[in-house]
Amino acid sequence: MSKQTYRVCLCFSRRFKLAVAEAPEEIRALFNQYSENGIMTDNHLHRFLIEVQKQEKATLEEAQAIIESLKHLAIFHRKGLNLEAFFKYLFGDNNPPLDLKLGAHHDMTAPISHYFIYTGHNSYLTGNQLSSDCSDVPIINALKKGVRVIELDIWPNSNKDDVEVLHGRTLTTPVQLIKCLRSIKEHAFTASEFPVVITLEDHLTPDLQSKVSKMVTQTFGDTLFSPGSECLKEFPSPESLKRRIIISTKPPKEYLEAKEIKDKESDSQKGNAAPDEEAWGKEIPNLKGSDDKHNELDEDDNDTEEDPGEGDRKLPHDLAPEYKRLIAIPAGKPKGGLEECLKVDPDKVRRLSLSEQQLENAAETHGKEIVRFTQRNILRVYPKGIRVNSSNYNPLIGWMHGAQMVAFNMQGHGRSLWMMQGMFRANGGCGFVKKPDFLLKSGPDGEVFDPKAKLPVQKTLKVKIYMGEGWYYDFHHTHFDAYSPPDFYVRVGIAGVPADTGMKKTRTLEDNWIPVWDEEFEFPLTVPELALLRIEVHEYDMSEKDDFGGQTCLPVRELREGIRALPLHDRKGEKYNSVKLLVRLEFV
């Protein structure tokens, strides 16, 4: 055994002895304050929960249950918690930053237009937008993670006698529609009982629309929500639509036969593709779009997801009536430009789709009109066409304008997707997050929230990063450095409206599997309701790019104050078994 290997093994063998020795001074001081003769009784712990953890409703029974849960530890003292057991509790799974016991606790009885909804884009793709396989597997994976909106692009098969799902006019290999529908039926309510919306991008002839109608009705049966031929005057609530499937699509185009990609188009798309994202993905661009224009080629948006206007002469007049009755959330762009698109009809509701670039442009001149539109109607935002590698965009541009369906490529990875995952950790992970009141209410003269307004600071979030642990268990011991322990630092910050957005970082601690930073940061927040706490752990590498050490993103509106154990996640958003940070969260 080499001297270095011996040193690493020795570090591991001393792990549990080192735990208390490395407890931050503030943790030791708090233990001394809330204990007597080195023992924290249930009464002491109860007071700690109320005064430090800000759990005003905590009961003595809850404190007793925490102590009971630690009895299996060899370090446990029969009269209560000693310092080591207290430290284990703070760093344990029963002390998370979000209250998981609350489940779906937002008011779920408002119209679905009052919620942000966890939304997928091209949900059937396994990889890039041009040549990956189409499959029901990514659909299943998305549903298991709580995604509530699944997008399917439906096309005739080569014989024109059946329906396939694929990304049209690309080299993606198709999957049968019926297979996707059956998988949705089986997995729709695994993670959440709230409704699943299927958005269809329709490229079918009326006879195949009739076939789809039969597939959908036979597959979903009574779980299908169908309002019939009447237009909805207001959307139903998520509560009333529990365990229901909803179909949303636009008046179908005249069928356009799918052809192979032209050489010119193929070359153009390849030239526009952003480079593959690194482990981290690009840093989130600001909401003015300037960063994004430097990161992506600044070309006109070339998406073709939306139909021409309903009055377009190419639209078929004989829409299959049984298919039309399936459409609970009608979609489409009316003729007449942006003003016409954003008109609010008091007698019916609908869905409008804009690309990220179209929304960004519209927000410059019609920000308040977009907010007013989304109070009753649904706005879906989708990635621009040059994101052929299935990257994503800053979702805040949609959320701060009230957009319910900010559609993401769930098979990708990187910071934008981590933000999406963070937003939908709120409300018990049910896939529906109630929009803040300021996006839903109008003033006495009909005025609505102005996304461009400069607002005063509402509150300040203080984040103290104490320490981290768990990398030794979840990573190979030579993963970061072949001959020495890792050199970790933490980036911590806020994703939110432009005034609130920013990142800071700790110092780098060299050669330490259990780093103790003990550094505090303050983040003034003007719109805390839309803010997300972003945390990333990096491992400094002098000669190469810094290594990935974990990340998490959490909704600020649901953070629990006090000292909390923050589990970290991998690039795809899967939680590590052991890696956590110990932090203190406080609002002032």
PDB file of N, CA and C in Angstrom, residues 378-459:
ATOM      1  N   ILE A 378     -53.839  30.098 -20.982  1.00  0.00           N
ATOM      2  CA  ILE A 378     -52.582  29.386 -20.776  1.00  0.00           C
ATOM      3  C   ILE A 378     -51.577  29.799 -21.845  1.00  0.00           C
ATOM      4  N   LEU A 379     -50.367  30.124 -21.394  1.00  0.00           N
ATOM      5  CA  LEU A 379     -49.263  30.428 -22.306  1.00  0.00           C
ATOM      6  C   LEU A 379     -48.222  29.326 -22.183  1.00  0.00           C
ATOM      7  N   ARG A 380     -47.888  28.749 -23.325  1.00  0.00           N
ATOM      8  CA  ARG A 380     -46.835  27.734 -23.381  1.00  0.00           C
ATOM      9  C   ARG A 380     -45.621  28.340 -24.076  1.00  0.00           C
ATOM     10  N   VAL A 381     -44.455  28.140 -23.497  1.00  0.00           N
ATOM     11  CA  VAL A 381     -43.203  28.620 -24.071  1.00  0.00           C
ATOM     12  C   VAL A 381     -42.364  27.397 -24.418  1.00  0.00           C
ATOM     13  N   TYR A 382     -41.751  27.394 -25.594  1.00  0.00           N
ATOM     14  CA  TYR A 382     -40.969  26.230 -26.000  1.00  0.00           C
ATOM     15  C   TYR A 382     -39.589  26.653 -26.488  1.00  0.00           C
ATOM     16  N   PRO A 383     -38.607  25.743 -26.461  1.00  0.00           N
ATOM     17  CA  PRO A 383     -37.232  26.097 -26.862  1.00  0.00           C
ATOM     18  C   PRO A 383     -37.154  26.464 -28.334  1.00  0.00           C
ATOM     19  N   LYS A 384     -36.282  27.419 -28.650  1.00  0.00           N
ATOM     20  CA  LYS A 384     -36.122  27.806 -30.049  1.00  0.00           C
ATOM     21  C   LYS A 384     -35.442  26.692 -30.838  1.00  0.00           C
ATOM     22  N   GLY A 385     -35.616  26.736 -32.148  1.00  0.00           N
ATOM     23  CA  GLY A 385     -35.243  25.616 -33.001  1.00  0.00           C
ATOM     24  C   GLY A 385     -33.764  25.295 -33.045  1.00  0.00           C
ATOM     25  N   ILE A 386     -32.904  26.278 -32.720  1.00  0.00           N
ATOM     26  CA  ILE A 386     -31.473  25.999 -32.826  1.00  0.00           C
ATOM     27  C   ILE A 386     -30.944  25.187 -31.645  1.00  0.00           C
ATOM     28  N   ARG A 387     -31.802  24.864 -30.686  1.00  0.00           N
ATOM     29  CA  ARG A 387     -31.358  24.038 -29.559  1.00  0.00           C
ATOM     30  C   ARG A 387     -31.450  22.554 -29.941  1.00  0.00           C
ATOM     31  N   VAL A 388     -30.754  22.194 -31.002  1.00  0.00           N
ATOM     32  CA  VAL A 388     -30.847  20.835 -31.515  1.00  0.00           C
ATOM     33  C   VAL A 388     -30.190  19.814 -30.589  1.00  0.00           C
ATOM     34  N   ASN A 389     -29.362  20.282 -29.666  1.00  0.00           N
ATOM     35  CA  ASN A 389     -28.741  19.344 -28.718  1.00  0.00           C
ATOM     36  C   ASN A 389     -29.573  19.185 -27.458  1.00  0.00           C
ATOM     37  N   SER A 390     -30.837  19.628 -27.511  1.00  0.00           N
ATOM     38  CA  SER A 390     -31.787  19.494 -26.397  1.00  0.00           C
ATOM     39  C   SER A 390     -31.367  20.280 -25.165  1.00  0.00           C
ATOM     40  N   SER A 391     -30.694  21.417 -25.373  1.00  0.00           N
ATOM     41  CA  SER A 391     -30.414  22.320 -24.263  1.00  0.00           C
ATOM     42  C   SER A 391     -31.689  23.089 -23.918  1.00  0.00           C
ATOM     43  N   ASN A 392     -31.625  23.913 -22.884  1.00  0.00           N
ATOM     44  CA  ASN A 392     -32.793  24.665 -22.434  1.00  0.00           C
ATOM     45  C   ASN A 392     -32.438  26.135 -22.244  1.00  0.00           C
ATOM     46  N   TYR A 393     -33.383  26.901 -21.747  1.00  0.00           N
ATOM     47  CA  TYR A 393     -33.266  28.353 -21.646  1.00  0.00           C
ATOM     48  C   TYR A 393     -33.620  28.782 -20.227  1.00  0.00           C
ATOM     49  N   ASN A 394     -33.540  30.075 -19.950  1.00  0.00           N
ATOM     50  CA  ASN A 394     -33.881  30.569 -18.620  1.00  0.00           C
ATOM     51  C   ASN A 394     -35.401  30.562 -18.443  1.00  0.00           C
ATOM     52  N   PRO A 395     -35.927  29.737 -17.527  1.00  0.00           N
ATOM     53  CA  PRO A 395     -37.388  29.651 -17.397  1.00  0.00           C
ATOM     54  C   PRO A 395     -38.015  30.876 -16.755  1.00  0.00           C
ATOM     55  N   LEU A 396     -37.210  31.723 -16.094  1.00  0.00           N
ATOM     56  CA  LEU A 396     -37.772  32.876 -15.391  1.00  0.00           C
ATOM     57  C   LEU A 396     -38.456  33.861 -16.323  1.00  0.00           C
ATOM     58  N   ILE A 397     -38.004  33.955 -17.574  1.00  0.00           N
ATOM     59  CA  ILE A 397     -38.635  34.871 -18.522  1.00  0.00           C
ATOM     60  C   ILE A 397     -40.110  34.511 -18.690  1.00  0.00           C
ATOM     61  N   GLY A 398     -40.419  33.214 -18.679  1.00  0.00           N
ATOM     62  CA  GLY A 398     -41.820  32.785 -18.756  1.00  0.00           C
ATOM     63  C   GLY A 398     -42.544  32.969 -17.438  1.00  0.00           C
ATOM     64  N   TRP A 399     -41.939  32.507 -16.352  1.00  0.00           N
ATOM     65  CA  TRP A 399     -42.629  32.547 -15.056  1.00  0.00           C
ATOM     66  C   TRP A 399     -42.949  33.959 -14.609  1.00  0.00           C
ATOM     67  N   MET A 400     -42.034  34.916 -14.824  1.00  0.00           N
ATOM     68  CA  MET A 400     -42.299  36.271 -14.344  1.00  0.00           C
ATOM     69  C   MET A 400     -43.371  36.974 -15.164  1.00  0.00           C
ATOM     70  N   HIS A 401     -43.754  36.383 -16.304  1.00  0.00           N
ATOM     71  CA  HIS A 401     -44.877  36.891 -17.094  1.00  0.00           C
ATOM     72  C   HIS A 401     -46.129  36.027 -16.926  1.00  0.00           C
ATOM     73  N   GLY A 402     -46.070  35.056 -16.015  1.00  0.00           N
ATOM     74  CA  GLY A 402     -47.250  34.240 -15.724  1.00  0.00           C
ATOM     75  C   GLY A 402     -47.428  33.021 -16.592  1.00  0.00           C
ATOM     76  N   ALA A 403     -46.442  32.706 -17.459  1.00  0.00           N
ATOM     77  CA  ALA A 403     -46.579  31.549 -18.356  1.00  0.00           C
ATOM     78  C   ALA A 403     -46.672  30.256 -17.548  1.00  0.00           C
ATOM     79  N   GLN A 404     -47.734  29.503 -17.794  1.00  0.00           N
ATOM     80  CA  GLN A 404     -47.958  28.273 -17.030  1.00  0.00           C
ATOM     81  C   GLN A 404     -47.108  27.118 -17.529  1.00  0.00           C
ATOM     82  N   MET A 405     -46.988  26.980 -18.843  1.00  0.00           N
ATOM     83  CA  MET A 405     -46.307  25.832 -19.426  1.00  0.00           C
ATOM     84  C   MET A 405     -44.971  26.275 -20.027  1.00  0.00           C
ATOM     85  N   VAL A 406     -43.938  26.312 -19.220  1.00  0.00           N
ATOM     86  CA  VAL A 406     -42.592  26.600 -19.711  1.00  0.00           C
ATOM     87  C   VAL A 406     -41.981  25.252 -20.081  1.00  0.00           C
ATOM     88  N   ALA A 407     -42.003  24.938 -21.375  1.00  0.00           N
ATOM     89  CA  ALA A 407     -41.694  23.587 -21.852  1.00  0.00           C
ATOM     90  C   ALA A 407     -40.188  23.384 -21.964  1.00  0.00           C
ATOM     91  N   PHE A 408     -39.709  22.290 -21.375  1.00  0.00           N
ATOM     92  CA  PHE A 408     -38.280  21.988 -21.329  1.00  0.00           C
ATOM     93  C   PHE A 408     -37.980  20.619 -21.918  1.00  0.00           C
ATOM     94  N   ASN A 409     -36.755  20.508 -22.468  1.00  0.00           N
ATOM     95  CA  ASN A 409     -36.235  19.213 -22.900  1.00  0.00           C
ATOM     96  C   ASN A 409     -35.757  18.470 -21.654  1.00  0.00           C
ATOM     97  N   MET A 410     -36.563  17.549 -21.161  1.00  0.00           N
ATOM     98  CA  MET A 410     -36.267  16.881 -19.893  1.00  0.00           C
ATOM     99  C   MET A 410     -35.117  15.887 -20.010  1.00  0.00           C
ATOM    100  N   GLN A 411     -34.753  15.507 -21.244  1.00  0.00           N
ATOM    101  CA  GLN A 411     -33.659  14.555 -21.413  1.00  0.00           C
ATOM    102  C   GLN A 411     -32.304  15.237 -21.398  1.00  0.00           C
ATOM    103  N   GLY A 412     -32.287  16.571 -21.332  1.00  0.00           N
ATOM    104  CA  GLY A 412     -31.032  17.298 -21.300  1.00  0.00           C
ATOM    105  C   GLY A 412     -30.468  17.360 -19.892  1.00  0.00           C
ATOM    106  N   HIS A 413     -29.532  18.257 -19.677  1.00  0.00           N
ATOM    107  CA  HIS A 413     -29.018  18.516 -18.335  1.00  0.00           C
ATOM    108  C   HIS A 413     -28.438  19.918 -18.318  1.00  0.00           C
ATOM    109  N   GLY A 414     -28.041  20.379 -17.162  1.00  0.00           N
ATOM    110  CA  GLY A 414     -27.464  21.708 -17.049  1.00  0.00           C
ATOM    111  C   GLY A 414     -28.287  22.624 -16.166  1.00  0.00           C
ATOM    112  N   ARG A 415     -27.793  23.822 -15.982  1.00  0.00           N
ATOM    113  CA  ARG A 415     -28.334  24.728 -14.972  1.00  0.00           C
ATOM    114  C   ARG A 415     -29.802  25.091 -15.192  1.00  0.00           C
ATOM    115  N   SER A 416     -30.208  25.315 -16.442  1.00  0.00           N
ATOM    116  CA  SER A 416     -31.609  25.673 -16.690  1.00  0.00           C
ATOM    117  C   SER A 416     -32.544  24.572 -16.204  1.00  0.00           C
ATOM    118  N   LEU A 417     -32.190  23.329 -16.506  1.00  0.00           N
ATOM    119  CA  LEU A 417     -33.035  22.211 -16.083  1.00  0.00           C
ATOM    120  C   LEU A 417     -33.022  22.064 -14.565  1.00  0.00           C
ATOM    121  N   TRP A 418     -31.891  22.357 -13.919  1.00  0.00           N
ATOM    122  CA  TRP A 418     -31.851  22.286 -12.447  1.00  0.00           C
ATOM    123  C   TRP A 418     -32.816  23.312 -11.851  1.00  0.00           C
ATOM    124  N   MET A 419     -32.924  24.483 -12.497  1.00  0.00           N
ATOM    125  CA  MET A 419     -33.866  25.497 -12.032  1.00  0.00           C
ATOM    126  C   MET A 419     -35.305  25.009 -12.179  1.00  0.00           C
ATOM    127  N   MET A 420     -35.595  24.375 -13.299  1.00  0.00           N
ATOM    128  CA  MET A 420     -36.926  23.819 -13.505  1.00  0.00           C
ATOM    129  C   MET A 420     -37.238  22.780 -12.424  1.00  0.00           C
ATOM    130  N   GLN A 421     -36.294  21.894 -12.164  1.00  0.00           N
ATOM    131  CA  GLN A 421     -36.483  20.887 -11.116  1.00  0.00           C
ATOM    132  C   GLN A 421     -36.677  21.545  -9.757  1.00  0.00           C
ATOM    133  N   GLY A 422     -35.931  22.642  -9.517  1.00  0.00           N
ATOM    134  CA  GLY A 422     -36.058  23.344  -8.247  1.00  0.00           C
ATOM    135  C   GLY A 422     -37.428  23.968  -8.055  1.00  0.00           C
ATOM    136  N   MET A 423     -37.956  24.608  -9.081  1.00  0.00           N
ATOM    137  CA  MET A 423     -39.280  25.217  -8.978  1.00  0.00           C
ATOM    138  C   MET A 423     -40.326  24.166  -8.609  1.00  0.00           C
ATOM    139  N   PHE A 424     -40.223  22.981  -9.221  1.00  0.00           N
ATOM    140  CA  PHE A 424     -41.270  21.982  -9.016  1.00  0.00           C
ATOM    141  C   PHE A 424     -40.967  21.007  -7.871  1.00  0.00           C
ATOM    142  N   ARG A 425     -39.967  21.368  -7.039  1.00  0.00           N
ATOM    143  CA  ARG A 425     -39.871  20.730  -5.728  1.00  0.00           C
ATOM    144  C   ARG A 425     -40.875  21.360  -4.764  1.00  0.00           C
ATOM    145  N   ALA A 426     -41.429  22.505  -5.157  1.00  0.00           N
ATOM    146  CA  ALA A 426     -42.447  23.163  -4.349  1.00  0.00           C
ATOM    147  C   ALA A 426     -43.756  22.381  -4.409  1.00  0.00           C
ATOM    148  N   ASN A 427     -44.605  22.649  -3.436  1.00  0.00           N
ATOM    149  CA  ASN A 427     -45.952  22.059  -3.359  1.00  0.00           C
ATOM    150  C   ASN A 427     -45.923  20.533  -3.392  1.00  0.00           C
ATOM    151  N   GLY A 428     -44.954  19.985  -2.684  1.00  0.00           N
ATOM    152  CA  GLY A 428     -44.875  18.531  -2.549  1.00  0.00           C
ATOM    153  C   GLY A 428     -44.459  17.805  -3.805  1.00  0.00           C
ATOM    154  N   GLY A 429     -43.943  18.537  -4.799  1.00  0.00           N
ATOM    155  CA  GLY A 429     -43.517  17.889  -6.038  1.00  0.00           C
ATOM    156  C   GLY A 429     -44.665  17.357  -6.865  1.00  0.00           C
ATOM    157  N   CYS A 430     -45.862  17.952  -6.729  1.00  0.00           N
ATOM    158  CA  CYS A 430     -47.044  17.409  -7.415  1.00  0.00           C
ATOM    159  C   CYS A 430     -47.137  17.865  -8.865  1.00  0.00           C
ATOM    160  N   GLY A 431     -46.253  18.774  -9.307  1.00  0.00           N
ATOM    161  CA  GLY A 431     -46.261  19.205 -10.699  1.00  0.00           C
ATOM    162  C   GLY A 431     -47.063  20.461 -10.968  1.00  0.00           C
ATOM    163  N   PHE A 432     -47.792  20.968  -9.967  1.00  0.00           N
ATOM    164  CA  PHE A 432     -48.546  22.215 -10.073  1.00  0.00           C
ATOM    165  C   PHE A 432     -48.111  23.132  -8.936  1.00  0.00           C
ATOM    166  N   VAL A 433     -47.691  24.343  -9.262  1.00  0.00           N
ATOM    167  CA  VAL A 433     -47.264  25.322  -8.264  1.00  0.00           C
ATOM    168  C   VAL A 433     -48.117  26.571  -8.434  1.00  0.00           C
ATOM    169  N   LYS A 434     -48.825  26.943  -7.390  1.00  0.00           N
ATOM    170  CA  LYS A 434     -49.717  28.116  -7.460  1.00  0.00           C
ATOM    171  C   LYS A 434     -48.898  29.365  -7.756  1.00  0.00           C
ATOM    172  N   LYS A 435     -49.359  30.119  -8.741  1.00  0.00           N
ATOM    173  CA  LYS A 435     -48.660  31.356  -9.092  1.00  0.00           C
ATOM    174  C   LYS A 435     -48.820  32.374  -7.963  1.00  0.00           C
ATOM    175  N   PRO A 436     -47.846  33.256  -7.773  1.00  0.00           N
ATOM    176  CA  PRO A 436     -47.988  34.308  -6.755  1.00  0.00           C
ATOM    177  C   PRO A 436     -49.201  35.185  -7.042  1.00  0.00           C
ATOM    178  N   ASP A 437     -49.806  35.721  -5.976  1.00  0.00           N
ATOM    179  CA  ASP A 437     -51.015  36.530  -6.124  1.00  0.00           C
ATOM    180  C   ASP A 437     -50.811  37.713  -7.057  1.00  0.00           C
ATOM    181  N   PHE A 438     -49.607  38.317  -7.052  1.00  0.00           N
ATOM    182  CA  PHE A 438     -49.416  39.520  -7.867  1.00  0.00           C
ATOM    183  C   PHE A 438     -49.531  39.228  -9.359  1.00  0.00           C
ATOM    184  N   LEU A 439     -49.367  37.970  -9.768  1.00  0.00           N
ATOM    185  CA  LEU A 439     -49.545  37.612 -11.175  1.00  0.00           C
ATOM    186  C   LEU A 439     -51.000  37.313 -11.520  1.00  0.00           C
ATOM    187  N   LEU A 440     -51.846  37.214 -10.499  1.00  0.00           N
ATOM    188  CA  LEU A 440     -53.225  36.789 -10.708  1.00  0.00           C
ATOM    189  C   LEU A 440     -54.233  37.913 -10.512  1.00  0.00           C
ATOM    190  N   LYS A 441     -53.841  38.963  -9.800  1.00  0.00           N
ATOM    191  CA  LYS A 441     -54.793  40.010  -9.433  1.00  0.00           C
ATOM    192  C   LYS A 441     -54.643  41.251 -10.300  1.00  0.00           C
ATOM    193  N   SER A 442     -55.755  41.945 -10.461  1.00  0.00           N
ATOM    194  CA  SER A 442     -55.765  43.230 -11.150  1.00  0.00           C
ATOM    195  C   SER A 442     -56.146  44.317 -10.159  1.00  0.00           C
ATOM    196  N   GLY A 443     -55.627  45.527 -10.387  1.00  0.00           N
ATOM    197  CA  GLY A 443     -55.937  46.650  -9.518  1.00  0.00           C
ATOM    198  C   GLY A 443     -57.304  47.226  -9.822  1.00  0.00           C
ATOM    199  N   PRO A 444     -57.706  48.258  -9.077  1.00  0.00           N
ATOM    200  CA  PRO A 444     -59.046  48.853  -9.259  1.00  0.00           C
ATOM    201  C   PRO A 444     -59.272  49.415 -10.656  1.00  0.00           C
ATOM    202  N   ASP A 445     -58.205  49.808 -11.318  1.00  0.00           N
ATOM    203  CA  ASP A 445     -58.331  50.337 -12.686  1.00  0.00           C
ATOM    204  C   ASP A 445     -57.867  49.330 -13.739  1.00  0.00           C
ATOM    205  N   GLY A 446     -57.827  48.060 -13.343  1.00  0.00           N
ATOM    206  CA  GLY A 446     -57.453  47.005 -14.280  1.00  0.00           C
ATOM    207  C   GLY A 446     -55.969  46.835 -14.460  1.00  0.00           C
ATOM    208  N   GLU A 447     -55.158  47.538 -13.656  1.00  0.00           N
ATOM    209  CA  GLU A 447     -53.708  47.432 -13.813  1.00  0.00           C
ATOM    210  C   GLU A 447     -53.219  46.067 -13.309  1.00  0.00           C
ATOM    211  N   VAL A 448     -52.156  45.572 -13.948  1.00  0.00           N
ATOM    212  CA  VAL A 448     -51.583  44.278 -13.585  1.00  0.00           C
ATOM    213  C   VAL A 448     -50.088  44.450 -13.295  1.00  0.00           C
ATOM    214  N   PHE A 449     -49.481  43.385 -12.806  1.00  0.00           N
ATOM    215  CA  PHE A 449     -48.057  43.393 -12.478  1.00  0.00           C
ATOM    216  C   PHE A 449     -47.230  43.756 -13.709  1.00  0.00           C
ATOM    217  N   ASP A 450     -46.282  44.655 -13.506  1.00  0.00           N
ATOM    218  CA  ASP A 450     -45.374  45.052 -14.583  1.00  0.00           C
ATOM    219  C   ASP A 450     -44.025  44.363 -14.361  1.00  0.00           C
ATOM    220  N   PRO A 451     -43.675  43.383 -15.191  1.00  0.00           N
ATOM    221  CA  PRO A 451     -42.412  42.668 -14.996  1.00  0.00           C
ATOM    222  C   PRO A 451     -41.173  43.569 -15.092  1.00  0.00           C
ATOM    223  N   LYS A 452     -41.330  44.760 -15.687  1.00  0.00           N
ATOM    224  CA  LYS A 452     -40.180  45.653 -15.828  1.00  0.00           C
ATOM    225  C   LYS A 452     -40.043  46.644 -14.672  1.00  0.00           C
ATOM    226  N   ALA A 453     -41.029  46.673 -13.781  1.00  0.00           N
ATOM    227  CA  ALA A 453     -41.023  47.663 -12.712  1.00  0.00           C
ATOM    228  C   ALA A 453     -39.871  47.424 -11.738  1.00  0.00           C
ATOM    229  N   LYS A 454     -39.265  48.499 -11.268  1.00  0.00           N
ATOM    230  CA  LYS A 454     -38.243  48.396 -10.226  1.00  0.00           C
ATOM    231  C   LYS A 454     -38.946  48.346  -8.877  1.00  0.00           C
ATOM    232  N   LEU A 455     -38.695  47.292  -8.132  1.00  0.00           N
ATOM    233  CA  LEU A 455     -39.426  47.050  -6.895  1.00  0.00           C
ATOM    234  C   LEU A 455     -38.501  47.146  -5.692  1.00  0.00           C
ATOM    235  N   PRO A 456     -39.053  47.490  -4.534  1.00  0.00           N
ATOM    236  CA  PRO A 456     -38.228  47.536  -3.323  1.00  0.00           C
ATOM    237  C   PRO A 456     -37.914  46.130  -2.824  1.00  0.00           C
ATOM    238  N   VAL A 457     -36.877  46.005  -2.017  1.00  0.00           N
ATOM    239  CA  VAL A 457     -36.524  44.721  -1.409  1.00  0.00           C
ATOM    240  C   VAL A 457     -37.608  44.328  -0.414  1.00  0.00           C
ATOM    241  N   GLN A 458     -38.125  43.110  -0.554  1.00  0.00           N
ATOM    242  CA  GLN A 458     -39.170  42.601   0.331  1.00  0.00           C
ATOM    243  C   GLN A 458     -38.581  41.910   1.561  1.00  0.00           C
ATOM    244  N   LYS A 459     -37.541  41.149   1.335  1.00  0.00           N
ATOM    245  CA  LYS A 459     -36.866  40.452   2.432  1.00  0.00           C
ATOM    246  C   LYS A 459     -35.470  40.077   1.967  1.00  0.00           C
TER     247      LYS A 459
END
